[in-house]
Coordinates of N, CA and C in Angstrom, one line a residue:
X917 N 169.5 57.7 269.6 CA 169.6 57.6 268.2 C 168.3 57.3 267.5
X918 N 167.5 56.4 268.1 CA 166.3 56.0 267.5 C 165.1 56.5 268.3
X919 N 164.0 56.9 267.8 CA 162.9 57.3 268.6 C 162.3 56.2 269.4
X920 N 161.7 56.5 270.6 CA 161.2 55.4 271.3 C 160.0 54.8 270.6
X921 N 159.8 53.5 270.8 CA 158.7 52.8 270.2 C 157.3 53.4 270.5
X922 N 157.2 54.0 271.7 CA 155.9 54.6 272.1 C 155.5 55.7 271.2
X923 N 156.5 56.3 270.4 CA 156.3 57.4 269.6 C 155.8 57.0 268.2
X924 N 155.9 55.7 267.9 CA 155.5 55.2 266.6 C 154.0 55.0 266.5
X925 N 153.4 55.4 265.3 CA 152.0 55.2 265.2 C 151.7 53.9 264.4
X926 N 152.5 53.5 263.5 CA 152.3 52.2 262.8 C 153.6 51.8 262.2
X927 N 153.6 50.7 261.5 CA 154.8 50.1 260.9 C 155.4 51.0 259.8
X928 N 154.5 51.8 259.2 CA 155.0 52.8 258.2 C 156.1 53.7 258.8
X929 N 155.9 54.1 260.1 CA 156.9 54.9 260.8 C 158.2 54.2 260.9
X930 N 158.1 52.8 261.1 CA 159.3 52.0 261.2 C 160.1 52.0 259.9
X931 N 159.3 51.9 258.8 CA 159.9 51.9 257.5 C 160.6 53.2 257.2
X932 N 160.0 54.3 257.6 CA 160.6 55.6 257.4 C 161.8 55.8 258.3
X933 N 161.7 55.3 259.5 CA 162.9 55.4 260.4 C 164.1 54.7 259.8
X934 N 163.9 53.5 259.2 CA 165.0 52.8 258.5 C 165.5 53.6 257.3
X935 N 164.6 54.2 256.5 CA 165.0 55.0 255.4 C 165.8 56.2 255.8
X936 N 165.5 56.8 256.9 CA 166.3 58.0 257.3 C 167.7 57.7 257.6
X937 N 168.1 56.4 257.6 CA 169.5 56.0 257.8 C 170.2 55.9 256.5
X938 N 169.7 56.5 255.5 CA 170.3 56.5 254.2 C 171.7 57.2 254.3
X939 N 172.6 56.7 253.6 CA 174.0 57.3 253.5 C 174.1 58.0 252.2
X940 N 175.0 58.9 252.1 CA 175.3 59.7 250.9 C 176.7 59.5 250.5
X941 N 177.0 59.1 249.2 CA 178.3 59.0 248.7 C 178.4 60.2 247.7
X942 N 179.1 61.2 248.0 CA 179.2 62.4 247.2 C 180.6 62.4 246.5
X943 N 180.5 62.5 245.1 CA 181.7 62.4 244.3 C 182.1 63.8 243.9
X944 N 183.2 64.3 244.3 CA 183.7 65.6 244.0 C 184.5 65.7 242.8
X945 N 184.1 66.6 241.9 CA 185.0 67.0 240.7 C 185.5 65.9 239.9
X946 N 184.6 65.0 239.6 CA 185.0 63.9 238.7 C 184.9 64.3 237.2
X947 N 185.5 63.7 236.3 CA 185.5 64.0 234.9 C 184.0 63.8 234.4
X948 N 183.6 64.9 233.7 CA 182.2 64.9 233.3 C 181.8 63.7 232.3
X949 N 182.8 63.1 231.7 CA 182.6 62.0 230.8 C 182.6 60.7 231.5
X950 N 183.0 60.7 232.8 CA 183.1 59.5 233.5 C 181.7 58.9 233.9
X951 N 181.5 57.7 233.6 CA 180.2 57.1 234.0 C 180.2 56.5 235.4
X952 N 181.1 56.9 236.2 CA 181.2 56.2 237.5 C 180.0 56.4 238.4
X953 N 179.3 57.5 238.3 CA 178.1 57.6 239.1 C 177.1 56.5 238.8
X954 N 176.8 56.3 237.5 CA 175.9 55.2 237.1 C 176.4 53.8 237.5
X955 N 177.7 53.7 237.4 CA 178.3 52.4 237.8 C 178.2 52.1 239.2
X956 N 178.5 53.1 240.1 CA 178.3 53.0 241.5 C 176.9 52.8 241.9
X957 N 176.0 53.5 241.2 CA 174.6 53.4 241.5 C 174.1 51.9 241.3
X958 N 174.6 51.3 240.2 CA 174.2 49.9 240.0 C 174.9 49.0 241.0
X959 N 176.1 49.3 241.4 CA 176.9 48.4 242.3 C 176.2 48.4 243.7
X960 N 175.8 49.6 244.1 CA 175.1 49.8 245.4 C 173.6 49.8 245.3
X961 N 173.1 49.1 244.3 CA 171.6 49.2 244.0 C 170.7 49.0 245.2
X962 N 171.0 48.1 246.0 CA 170.1 47.8 247.1 C 170.6 48.4 248.5
X963 N 171.8 48.9 248.5 CA 172.2 49.5 249.7 C 171.5 50.9 249.9
X964 N 171.2 51.2 251.1 CA 170.5 52.5 251.3 C 171.5 53.7 251.2
X965 N 172.0 53.9 250.0 CA 173.0 54.9 249.8 C 172.7 55.7 248.6
X966 N 172.8 57.0 248.6 CA 172.5 57.9 247.5 C 173.8 58.4 246.9
X967 N 173.9 58.3 245.6 CA 175.1 58.7 244.9 C 174.9 60.1 244.3
X968 N 175.8 61.1 244.7 CA 175.6 62.5 244.3 C 176.9 62.9 243.6
X969 N 176.9 63.6 242.5 CA 178.0 64.2 241.9 C 178.0 65.7 242.2
X970 N 179.2 66.2 242.7 CA 179.3 67.6 243.0 C 180.5 68.3 242.4
X971 N 180.4 69.5 241.9 CA 181.5 70.2 241.4 C 181.7 71.5 242.1
X972 N 182.8 71.8 242.7 CA 183.1 73.0 243.4 C 183.6 74.1 242.5
X973 N 183.5 75.3 242.9 CA 184.0 76.4 242.0 C 185.5 76.3 241.8
X974 N 186.2 75.9 242.8 CA 187.7 75.8 242.6 C 188.2 74.6 241.9
X975 N 187.3 73.6 241.8 CA 187.7 72.3 241.2 C 188.4 71.4 242.2
X976 N 188.4 71.8 243.4 CA 189.1 71.0 244.5 C 188.1 70.6 245.6
X977 N 188.2 69.5 246.2 CA 189.2 68.4 245.9 C 188.8 67.7 244.6
X978 N 189.8 67.2 243.9 CA 189.5 66.5 242.7 C 189.5 65.0 242.8
X979 N 188.5 64.4 242.2 CA 188.4 63.0 242.1 C 188.4 62.3 243.5
X980 N 187.6 62.9 244.4 CA 187.5 62.4 245.8 C 186.0 62.1 246.1
X981 N 185.8 61.1 246.9 CA 184.4 60.7 247.3 C 184.3 60.8 248.8
X982 N 183.2 61.3 249.3 CA 183.0 61.5 250.7 C 181.7 60.7 251.0
X983 N 181.8 59.8 251.9 CA 180.7 59.0 252.4 C 180.2 59.6 253.8
X984 N 178.9 59.9 253.9 CA 178.4 60.5 255.1 C 177.0 60.0 255.4
X985 N 176.6 60.1 256.7 CA 175.2 59.9 257.0 C 174.6 61.2 257.5
X986 N 173.5 61.2 258.2 CA 172.9 62.4 258.6 C 173.6 63.2 259.6
X987 N 174.6 62.6 260.3 CA 175.3 63.3 261.4 C 176.8 63.5 261.2
X988 N 177.4 62.7 260.3 CA 178.9 62.8 260.3 C 179.4 62.3 259.0
X989 N 180.7 62.7 258.7 CA 181.4 62.1 257.6 C 182.0 60.8 258.0
X990 N 181.8 59.7 257.2 CA 182.2 58.4 257.6 C 183.5 58.0 257.0
X991 N 183.7 58.5 255.7 CA 185.0 58.1 255.0 C 185.2 59.0 253.9
X992 N 186.5 59.3 253.6 CA 186.9 60.1 252.5 C 187.9 59.2 251.7
X993 N 187.6 58.9 250.4 CA 188.4 57.9 249.6 C 188.7 58.5 248.3
X994 N 189.7 58.1 247.7 CA 190.1 58.5 246.3 C 189.2 57.7 245.3
X995 N 188.8 58.4 244.3 CA 187.9 57.8 243.3 C 188.5 56.6 242.6
X996 N 189.9 56.6 242.5 CA 190.5 55.5 241.9 C 190.3 54.2 242.7
X997 N 190.1 54.3 244.0 CA 189.8 53.1 244.8 C 188.4 52.6 244.5
X998 N 187.5 53.5 244.3 CA 186.1 53.1 244.0 C 186.0 52.5 242.6
X999 N 186.8 53.0 241.7 CA 186.8 52.4 240.3 C 187.4 51.0 240.4
X1000 N 188.4 50.8 241.2 CA 189.0 49.5 241.3 C 187.9 48.5 242.0
X1001 N 187.2 49.1 243.0 CA 186.2 48.3 243.7 C 185.2 47.7 242.8
X1002 N 184.6 48.5 241.9 CA 183.5 48.1 241.1 C 184.0 47.1 240.0
X1003 N 185.3 47.1 239.7 CA 185.9 46.2 238.8 C 186.3 44.8 239.5
X1004 N 186.7 44.9 240.7 CA 187.2 43.7 241.4 C 186.2 42.9 242.2
X1005 N 185.1 43.6 242.7 CA 184.1 43.0 243.6 C 182.8 42.9 242.8
X1006 N 182.2 41.7 242.7 CA 180.9 41.6 242.0 C 179.9 42.4 242.7
X1007 N 179.0 43.0 241.9 CA 177.9 43.8 242.5 C 177.0 42.9 243.2
X1008 N 176.2 43.5 244.2 CA 175.3 42.7 245.0 C 175.6 42.7 246.5
X1009 N 174.6 42.7 247.3 CA 174.8 42.9 248.7 C 175.5 41.7 249.3
X1010 N 175.4 40.5 248.7 CA 176.1 39.4 249.3 C 177.6 39.5 249.3
X1011 N 178.2 40.3 248.4 CA 179.6 40.4 248.3 C 180.2 41.4 249.3
X1012 N 179.3 42.3 249.8 CA 179.8 43.4 250.7 C 180.3 42.8 252.0
X1013 N 179.8 41.7 252.4 CA 180.2 41.2 253.7 C 181.6 40.6 253.7
X1014 N 182.3 40.4 252.5 CA 183.5 39.7 252.5 C 184.7 40.7 252.1
X1015 N 184.4 42.0 252.0 CA 185.4 43.0 251.7 C 186.6 42.9 252.7
X1016 N 187.8 43.0 252.1 CA 188.9 43.0 253.0 C 189.7 44.4 253.0
X1017 N 190.9 44.3 253.5 CA 191.6 45.6 253.8 C 191.6 46.7 252.8
X1018 N 191.8 46.3 251.5 CA 192.0 47.4 250.5 C 190.7 48.3 250.4
X1019 N 189.5 47.7 250.5 CA 188.3 48.5 250.3 C 187.5 48.7 251.7
X1020 N 188.2 48.3 252.8 CA 187.4 48.3 254.0 C 187.0 49.7 254.5
X1021 N 187.8 50.7 254.1 CA 187.5 52.1 254.6 C 186.1 52.5 254.2
X1022 N 185.7 52.1 253.0 CA 184.3 52.5 252.6 C 183.3 51.4 252.8
X1023 N 183.7 50.2 252.5 CA 182.7 49.1 252.6 C 182.2 48.8 254.0
X1024 N 183.1 49.0 255.0 CA 182.7 48.7 256.4 C 181.5 49.5 256.8
X1025 N 181.2 50.6 256.2 CA 180.1 51.5 256.5 C 178.8 51.1 255.7
X1026 N 179.0 50.2 254.7 CA 177.9 49.9 253.9 C 177.4 48.5 254.0
X1027 N 178.3 47.6 254.4 CA 177.9 46.2 254.5 C 177.0 46.0 255.8
X1028 N 176.0 45.2 255.7 CA 175.2 44.8 256.8 C 174.6 46.0 257.6
X1029 N 174.1 47.0 256.8 CA 173.4 48.1 257.5 C 172.0 48.1 257.1
X1030 N 171.6 49.0 256.2 CA 170.2 49.1 255.7 C 170.1 49.0 254.2
X1031 N 169.1 48.4 253.7 CA 168.9 48.2 252.2 C 167.5 48.5 251.8
X1032 N 167.3 48.8 250.6 CA 166.0 49.2 250.1 C 165.7 48.5 248.7
X1033 N 164.5 48.2 248.5 CA 164.2 47.5 247.2 C 162.7 47.7 246.9
X1034 N 162.5 47.7 245.5 CA 161.1 47.7 245.0 C 160.8 46.4 244.3
X1035 N 161.8 45.5 244.4 CA 161.7 44.2 243.7 C 161.1 43.1 244.6
X1036 N 159.9 42.7 244.3 CA 159.3 41.7 245.2 C 160.1 40.4 245.3
X1037 N 160.7 40.0 244.2 CA 161.6 38.8 244.3 C 162.7 38.9 245.3
X1038 N 163.3 40.1 245.2 CA 164.4 40.4 246.1 C 164.0 40.5 247.6
X1039 N 162.8 41.0 247.8 CA 162.3 41.1 249.2 C 161.9 39.7 249.7
X1040 N 161.4 38.8 248.8 CA 161.1 37.5 249.2 C 162.4 36.7 249.5
X1041 N 163.5 37.0 248.8 CA 164.8 36.4 249.1 C 165.2 36.8 250.5
X1042 N 165.1 38.1 250.8 CA 165.5 38.6 252.1 C 164.7 38.0 253.2
X1043 N 163.4 37.8 253.0 CA 162.6 37.2 254.0 C 163.0 35.7 254.3
X1044 N 163.4 35.0 253.2 CA 163.8 33.6 253.3 C 165.2 33.6 254.1
X1045 N 166.0 34.6 253.8 CA 167.3 34.6 254.5 C 167.1 34.8 256.0
X1046 N 166.1 35.6 256.4 CA 165.8 35.9 257.8 C 165.3 34.6 258.5
X1047 N 164.4 33.9 257.8 CA 163.8 32.7 258.3 C 165.0 31.6 258.5
X1048 N 165.9 31.5 257.5 CA 167.0 30.6 257.6 C 167.9 31.0 258.8
X1049 N 168.1 32.3 259.0 CA 168.9 32.7 260.1 C 168.3 32.3 261.4
X1050 N 167.0 32.5 261.6 CA 166.4 32.1 262.8 C 166.5 30.6 263.0
X1051 N 166.4 29.8 261.9 CA 166.5 28.3 262.0 C 167.9 27.9 262.4
X1052 N 168.9 28.6 261.9 CA 170.3 28.3 262.3 C 170.6 28.6 263.7
X1053 N 170.1 29.7 264.2 CA 170.3 30.2 265.6 C 169.5 29.2 266.5
X1054 N 168.2 28.9 266.2 CA 167.5 28.0 267.0 C 166.9 28.5 268.3
X1055 N 166.9 29.8 268.5 CA 166.3 30.4 269.7 C 165.9 31.8 269.4
X1056 N 165.4 32.5 270.4 CA 164.9 33.9 270.1 C 163.5 33.9 269.6
X1057 N 163.1 35.0 269.0 CA 161.7 35.1 268.5 C 161.8 35.7 267.0
X1058 N 160.8 35.2 266.2 CA 160.6 35.8 264.9 C 159.2 36.2 264.8
X1059 N 159.0 37.4 264.2 CA 157.7 38.0 264.0 C 157.5 38.2 262.5
X1060 N 156.4 37.6 262.0 CA 156.2 37.6 260.5 C 154.8 38.1 260.2
X1061 N 154.7 39.2 259.4 CA 153.4 39.7 259.0 C 153.1 39.2 257.6
X1062 N 152.0 38.5 257.4 CA 151.6 37.9 256.1 C 150.5 38.6 255.4
X1063 N 150.0 39.7 256.0 CA 148.9 40.5 255.6 C 147.5 39.8 255.8
X1064 N 147.4 38.5 255.4 CA 146.2 37.7 255.6 C 146.5 36.4 256.2
X1065 N 145.5 35.9 257.1 CA 145.7 34.6 257.7 C 145.7 33.5 256.7
X1066 N 145.0 33.6 255.5 CA 145.1 32.6 254.5 C 146.5 32.5 253.9
X1067 N 147.3 33.5 253.9 CA 148.7 33.5 253.4 C 149.5 32.7 254.4
X1068 N 149.3 33.0 255.7 CA 150.0 32.3 256.8 C 149.9 30.8 256.5
X1069 N 148.7 30.3 256.2 CA 148.5 28.9 255.9 C 149.4 28.3 254.9
X1070 N 149.8 29.1 253.9 CA 150.7 28.6 252.8 C 152.1 28.5 253.3
X1071 N 152.4 29.1 254.4 CA 153.8 29.0 255.0 C 153.8 28.2 256.3
X1072 N 152.7 27.5 256.5 CA 152.6 26.8 257.8 C 153.7 25.9 258.1
X1073 N 154.2 25.1 257.2 CA 155.3 24.1 257.4 C 156.6 24.8 257.9
X1074 N 156.9 26.0 257.2 CA 158.1 26.7 257.6 C 158.1 27.2 259.0
X1075 N 156.9 27.8 259.4 CA 156.9 28.4 260.7 C 156.6 27.4 261.8
X1076 N 155.9 26.4 261.5 CA 155.8 25.3 262.5 C 157.1 24.7 262.8
X1077 N 157.9 24.5 261.7 CA 159.3 23.9 261.9 C 160.1 24.9 262.8
X1078 N 160.1 26.2 262.5 CA 160.8 27.1 263.4 C 160.4 27.0 264.8
X1079 N 159.1 27.0 265.1 CA 158.6 26.9 266.4 C 159.0 25.6 267.1
X1080 N 159.0 24.5 266.4 CA 159.4 23.3 267.0 C 160.9 23.2 267.2
X1081 N 161.7 24.0 266.6 CA 163.1 24.1 266.8 C 163.5 25.0 267.9
X1082 N 162.5 25.6 268.6 CA 162.8 26.4 269.7 C 162.7 27.9 269.5
X1083 N 162.3 28.4 268.3 CA 162.2 29.8 268.0 C 160.7 30.2 268.4
X1084 N 160.6 31.3 269.1 CA 159.2 31.8 269.5 C 158.6 32.4 268.2
X1085 N 157.6 31.8 267.7 CA 157.0 32.3 266.4 C 155.8 33.1 266.7
X1086 N 155.7 34.3 266.0 CA 154.5 35.2 266.0 C 154.2 35.5 264.6
X1087 N 153.0 35.0 264.1 CA 152.6 35.3 262.7 C 151.4 36.2 262.8
X1088 N 151.3 37.2 261.9 CA 150.2 38.2 261.9 C 149.5 38.2 260.6
X1089 N 148.2 38.3 260.7 CA 147.4 38.5 259.4 C 145.9 38.9 259.8
X1090 N 145.3 39.6 258.9 CA 143.9 39.9 259.1 C 143.1 38.6 258.9
X1091 N 142.0 38.4 259.7 CA 141.3 37.2 259.8 C 140.4 37.0 258.6
X1092 N 141.0 36.7 257.4 CA 140.2 36.4 256.2 C 139.8 34.9 256.1
X1093 N 140.5 34.1 257.0 CA 140.2 32.7 257.0 C 140.5 32.2 258.4
X1094 N 140.2 30.9 258.7 CA 140.5 30.4 260.0 C 142.0 30.4 260.2
X1095 N 142.6 30.9 261.3 CA 144.0 31.0 261.5 C 144.6 29.5 261.5
X1096 N 145.7 29.3 260.9 CA 146.2 27.9 260.9 C 146.9 27.6 262.2
X1097 N 147.0 26.3 262.5 CA 147.7 25.8 263.7 C 149.2 25.8 263.4
X1098 N 150.0 26.5 264.1 CA 151.4 26.5 264.0 C 152.1 25.8 265.1
X1099 N 151.4 24.8 265.7 CA 152.0 24.1 266.8 C 152.3 25.0 267.9
X1100 N 153.6 25.0 268.4 CA 154.0 25.9 269.5 C 153.9 27.4 269.1
X1101 N 153.8 27.7 267.8 CA 153.8 29.1 267.4 C 152.4 29.8 267.6
X1102 N 152.4 31.1 267.5 CA 151.2 31.9 267.8 C 150.8 32.7 266.6
X1103 N 149.5 32.7 266.3 CA 149.0 33.5 265.2 C 148.2 34.7 265.8
X1104 N 148.5 35.8 265.3 CA 147.8 37.1 265.8 C 146.9 37.5 264.7
X1105 N 145.6 37.1 264.8 CA 144.6 37.5 263.8 C 144.1 38.8 264.2
X1106 N 144.6 39.9 263.5 CA 144.2 41.3 263.9 C 143.7 42.1 262.7
X1107 N 142.5 42.6 262.8 CA 141.9 43.3 261.6 C 142.4 44.7 261.5
X1108 N 143.6 45.0 261.4 CA 144.1 46.4 261.3 C 144.6 46.7 259.9
X1109 N 144.6 47.9 259.5 CA 145.0 48.4 258.2 C 146.5 48.1 258.0
X1110 N 147.3 48.4 259.1 CA 148.8 48.2 258.9 C 149.2 46.7 258.7
X1111 N 148.5 45.8 259.3 CA 148.7 44.4 259.1 C 148.3 44.0 257.7
X1112 N 147.2 44.5 257.3 CA 146.7 44.2 255.9 C 147.6 44.7 254.8
X1113 N 148.3 45.8 255.0 CA 149.1 46.4 254.0 C 150.6 46.2 254.1
X1114 N 151.1 45.6 255.2 CA 152.5 45.5 255.5 C 153.0 44.0 255.5
X1115 N 154.1 43.8 254.8 CA 154.7 42.5 254.9 C 156.0 42.7 255.7
X1116 N 156.2 41.8 256.7 CA 157.4 42.0 257.5 C 157.9 40.6 258.1
X1117 N 159.2 40.6 258.3 CA 159.8 39.4 259.0 C 160.9 40.0 259.8
X1118 N 160.8 39.8 261.2 CA 161.7 40.4 262.1 C 162.2 39.3 263.1
X1119 N 163.6 39.2 263.1 CA 164.2 38.2 264.0 C 165.0 38.9 265.1
X1120 N 164.8 38.6 266.3 CA 165.5 39.3 267.4 C 166.9 38.8 267.7
X1121 N 167.4 37.9 266.9 CA 168.8 37.5 267.1 C 169.1 36.4 268.1
X1122 N 168.0 36.0 268.9 CA 168.3 35.0 269.9 C 169.3 35.3 270.9
X1123 N 169.4 36.6 271.3 CA 170.4 37.0 272.3 C 171.7 37.5 271.7
X1124 N 171.8 37.5 270.4 CA 173.0 37.9 269.7 C 172.7 39.0 268.7
X1125 N 173.3 40.2 269.1 CA 173.0 41.4 268.3 C 173.4 41.3 266.8
X1126 N 174.4 40.5 266.5 CA 174.9 40.3 265.2 C 173.9 39.5 264.3
X1127 N 173.0 38.8 264.9 CA 172.0 38.0 264.2 C 170.7 38.8 264.0
X1128 N 170.5 39.9 264.6 CA 169.2 40.7 264.5 C 169.0 41.2 263.1
X1129 N 167.8 41.0 262.6 CA 167.6 41.5 261.2 C 166.1 41.7 261.0
X1130 N 165.7 42.6 260.1 CA 164.3 42.9 259.9 C 164.0 43.3 258.5
X1131 N 162.9 42.8 257.9 CA 162.4 43.2 256.6 C 161.0 43.8 256.8
X1132 N 160.8 45.0 256.2 CA 159.5 45.6 256.2 C 159.2 46.1 254.8
X1133 N 158.0 45.8 254.3 CA 157.6 46.3 253.0 C 156.1 46.7 253.0
X1134 N 155.8 47.8 252.4 CA 154.5 48.4 252.3 C 153.9 48.1 251.0
X1135 N 152.7 47.6 250.9 CA 152.0 47.4 249.6 C 151.3 48.6 249.1
X1136 N 151.5 48.9 247.8 CA 150.9 50.0 247.2 C 149.9 49.5 246.1
X1137 N 149.2 50.4 245.5 CA 148.2 50.0 244.5 C 148.9 49.2 243.4
X1138 N 148.1 48.2 242.9 CA 148.6 47.3 241.9 C 149.5 46.2 242.4
X1139 N 149.5 46.0 243.7 CA 150.3 44.9 244.3 C 151.8 45.2 244.3
X1140 N 152.2 46.4 244.2 CA 153.7 46.8 244.2 C 154.1 46.9 245.7
X1141 N 155.3 46.6 246.0 CA 155.9 46.7 247.4 C 157.1 47.6 247.4
X1142 N 157.2 48.5 248.4 CA 158.3 49.3 248.6 C 158.9 48.8 249.9
X1143 N 160.1 48.2 249.9 CA 160.6 47.6 251.1 C 162.0 48.0 251.5
X1144 N 162.2 47.8 252.8 CA 163.6 48.0 253.4 C 163.9 46.8 254.3
X1145 N 165.2 46.6 254.4 CA 165.6 45.6 255.4 C 166.9 46.1 256.1
X1146 N 167.1 45.6 257.3 CA 168.2 46.1 258.1 C 168.8 45.0 259.0
X1147 N 170.1 45.2 259.2 CA 170.8 44.3 260.1 C 171.3 45.1 261.3
X1148 N 170.8 46.4 261.4 CA 171.2 47.2 262.5 C 170.4 46.8 263.8
X1149 N 171.1 46.4 264.8 CA 170.3 45.9 266.0 C 169.4 47.0 266.7
X1150 N 169.8 48.2 266.6 CA 169.0 49.3 267.2 C 167.7 49.4 266.4
X1151 N 167.8 49.4 265.1 CA 166.6 49.5 264.3 C 165.7 48.3 264.4
X1152 N 166.3 47.1 264.6 CA 165.5 45.9 264.8 C 164.7 45.9 266.1
X1153 N 165.4 46.4 267.1 CA 164.8 46.5 268.4 C 163.6 47.6 268.3
X1154 N 163.8 48.6 267.5 CA 162.9 49.6 267.3 C 161.6 49.0 266.8
X1155 N 161.7 48.2 265.8 CA 160.5 47.5 265.1 C 159.9 46.5 266.1
X1156 N 160.7 45.7 266.8 CA 160.2 44.8 267.7 C 159.4 45.5 268.9
X1157 N 159.9 46.6 269.3 CA 159.2 47.3 270.4 C 157.8 47.8 269.9
X1158 N 157.7 48.2 268.7 CA 156.4 48.6 268.2 C 155.4 47.4 268.1
X1159 N 155.9 46.3 267.6 CA 155.0 45.1 267.5 C 154.6 44.6 268.9
X1160 N 155.5 44.6 269.8 CA 155.2 44.2 271.2 C 154.2 45.1 271.9
X1161 N 154.4 46.4 271.8 CA 153.5 47.3 272.4 C 152.1 47.4 271.8
X1162 N 152.1 47.3 270.4 CA 150.8 47.4 269.7 C 150.0 46.2 269.8
X1163 N 150.6 45.0 269.7 CA 149.8 43.7 269.6 C 150.0 42.8 270.8
X1164 N 150.7 43.4 271.9 CA 150.9 42.6 273.1 C 151.5 41.3 272.8
X1165 N 152.5 41.3 271.8 CA 153.1 40.1 271.4 C 154.5 40.0 272.1
X1166 N 154.5 39.5 273.3 CA 155.8 39.4 274.0 C 156.7 38.4 273.3
X1167 N 158.0 38.7 273.5 CA 159.0 37.9 272.7 C 159.1 36.5 273.2
X1168 N 158.5 36.2 274.4 CA 158.5 34.8 274.8 C 157.3 34.0 274.4
X1169 N 156.4 34.7 273.6 CA 155.3 33.9 273.0 C 154.2 33.7 274.0
X1170 N 154.1 34.6 275.0 CA 153.0 34.4 276.1 C 151.6 34.7 275.6
X1171 N 151.5 35.5 274.6 CA 150.2 35.9 274.1 C 149.9 35.4 272.7
X1172 N 148.7 35.0 272.4 CA 148.4 34.4 271.1 C 147.8 35.5 270.2
X1173 N 147.2 36.5 270.8 CA 146.6 37.6 270.1 C 145.3 37.3 269.4
X1174 N 144.8 36.1 269.7 CA 143.5 35.6 269.1 C 142.3 35.9 270.0

């Protein structure tokens, strides 16, 4: 399903790999005056899902939505159910994890999969959630790219605490300053372009696939970030494999990279 890590050239490939898992929600033959496309677009704003309106020559099927990915149809639902959904469930990714029976046919394919954002504050929130997840689990490994070692220093207390709680910590940054001491954690001071331009936080789940999560964001001109995050264990392993192979950063923390 996922390309081998050996085929990746940089973290940009990992971001594109996650993006390719975009889903499509195609709305067939809805009323032209219906604003449901815009409403659903706002509701699923951060989910990696594209909303498309389609009209067939026959006008059939009418008022039906088809959710699919690159390989298969995942769900076919009546538009009335989606209209109820956006009225009953508050928008935002946090609400998708609590959907129950009535909306499960469509939401089970969208909750805890892949998300995309251009909002730096939203990406920062996602990174904090991953750090908190690693803290709660208290084992496994977390890999965090800060772009520069001077930025690692500003988060020293967070990552030193994670390391002391039993999480194997790997922090990455180009050596623009003396790498900070993270106690049992490891700093990888590596002068590469992808580390300089990529912000990432990746947690291996501590042996539990349901806890695996990753955030990757690429910086563009003007300090803008284009980011994705995923709870898909295969995609998380995909990113971890690239980091491990490229920077010799084993998940047990055996290498410091300095």
